[in-house]
XYZ file of C-alpha atoms in Angstrom:
111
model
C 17.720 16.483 6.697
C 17.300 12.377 6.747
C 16.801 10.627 4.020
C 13.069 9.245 3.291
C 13.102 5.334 4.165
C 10.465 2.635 3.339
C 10.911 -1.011 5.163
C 9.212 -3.639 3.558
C 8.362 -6.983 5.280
C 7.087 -9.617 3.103
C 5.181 -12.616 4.521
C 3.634 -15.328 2.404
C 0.356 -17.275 2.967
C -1.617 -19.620 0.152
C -3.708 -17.198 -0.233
C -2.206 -13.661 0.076
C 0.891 -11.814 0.249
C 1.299 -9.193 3.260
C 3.576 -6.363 2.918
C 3.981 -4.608 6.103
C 5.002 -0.817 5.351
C 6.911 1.127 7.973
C 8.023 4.983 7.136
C 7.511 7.182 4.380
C 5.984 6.605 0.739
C 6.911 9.186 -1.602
C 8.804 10.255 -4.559
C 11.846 8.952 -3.027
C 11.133 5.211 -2.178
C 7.693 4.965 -4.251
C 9.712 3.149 -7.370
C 11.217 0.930 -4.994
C 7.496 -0.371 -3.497
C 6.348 -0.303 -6.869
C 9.500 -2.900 -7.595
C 8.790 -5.421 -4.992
C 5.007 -5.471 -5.596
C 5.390 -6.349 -9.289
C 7.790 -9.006 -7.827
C 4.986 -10.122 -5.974
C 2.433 -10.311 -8.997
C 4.827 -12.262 -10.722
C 3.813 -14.868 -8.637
C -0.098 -14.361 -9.095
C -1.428 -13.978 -5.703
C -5.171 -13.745 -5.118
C -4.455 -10.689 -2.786
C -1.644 -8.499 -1.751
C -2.438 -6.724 1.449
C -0.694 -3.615 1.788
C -0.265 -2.837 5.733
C 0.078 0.772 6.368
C 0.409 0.488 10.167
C 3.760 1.819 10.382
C 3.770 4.067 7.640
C 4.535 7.644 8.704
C 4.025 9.741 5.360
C 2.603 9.680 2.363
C 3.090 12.230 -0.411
C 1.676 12.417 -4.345
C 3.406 10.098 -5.823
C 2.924 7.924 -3.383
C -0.612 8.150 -3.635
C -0.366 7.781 -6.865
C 1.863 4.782 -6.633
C -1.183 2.637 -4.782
C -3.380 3.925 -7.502
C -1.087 2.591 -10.487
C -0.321 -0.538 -8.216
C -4.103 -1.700 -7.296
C -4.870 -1.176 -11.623
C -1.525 -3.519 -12.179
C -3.328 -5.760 -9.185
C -6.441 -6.336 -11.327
C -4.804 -6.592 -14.360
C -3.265 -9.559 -12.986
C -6.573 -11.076 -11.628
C -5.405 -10.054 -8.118
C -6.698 -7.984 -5.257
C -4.484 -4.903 -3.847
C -6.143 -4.043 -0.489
C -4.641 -1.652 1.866
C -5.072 -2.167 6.002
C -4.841 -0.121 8.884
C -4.791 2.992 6.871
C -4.166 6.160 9.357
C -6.272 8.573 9.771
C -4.091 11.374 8.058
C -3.859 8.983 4.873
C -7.821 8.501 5.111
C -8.352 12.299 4.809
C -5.933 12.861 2.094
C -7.403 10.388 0.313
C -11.269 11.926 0.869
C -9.560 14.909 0.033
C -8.221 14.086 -3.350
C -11.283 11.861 -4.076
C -8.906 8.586 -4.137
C -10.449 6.457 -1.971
C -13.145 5.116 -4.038
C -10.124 4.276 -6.073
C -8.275 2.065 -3.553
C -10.132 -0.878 -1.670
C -9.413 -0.190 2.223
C -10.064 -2.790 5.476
C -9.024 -1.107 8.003
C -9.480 -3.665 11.316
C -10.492 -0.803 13.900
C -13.283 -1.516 16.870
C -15.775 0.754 17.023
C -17.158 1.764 20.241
């Protein structure tokens, strides 16, 4: 069985700090994303945007990694938002009444 991997890509604007997420989030490499976004807060963003477009798997403590994470965010008078969120992470998160919990901007065209 492979190990569980999480890449992280940082980029930096004024305003924001991107993380671009690519694999799986779970009990296995959730400490390490909750590492490099407190990293990040040390430097008091206004917003750190989560991007979930690569990420393949998501398990309960990841899930409840975001949750901790976006609390820390506003605690620090920033803004944890999560983008292109996939559709199996949307119904999880319907499912275990999360979302409301999380703020989501998912950049889909409808139509």
């Amino acid at each position: 069985m492979n190990r569980a991997e999480l890449t992280i890509g940082v980029q930096r604007t004024p305003d924001e700090v991107i993380l671009r997420l690519g694999g799986e989030i779970d009990m296995l490499t959730a400490a390490r994303l909750s590492s490099v976004v407190n990293e990040v807060l040390a430097d008091a963003p206004t917003r750190i945007v989560l991007d979930l477009t690569d990420v393949t798997f998501c398990d309960s403590q990841g899930l409840g990694t975001l949750v901790v994470l976006s609390r820390k965010a506003s605690h620090a008078q920033s803004l944890l938002v999560l983008t292109n969120v996939g559709d199996f992470l949307l119904r999880v998160l319907d499912i275990t009444g999360l979302r409301s919990a999380l703020m989501i901007r998912n950049e889909q065209s409808t139509g």
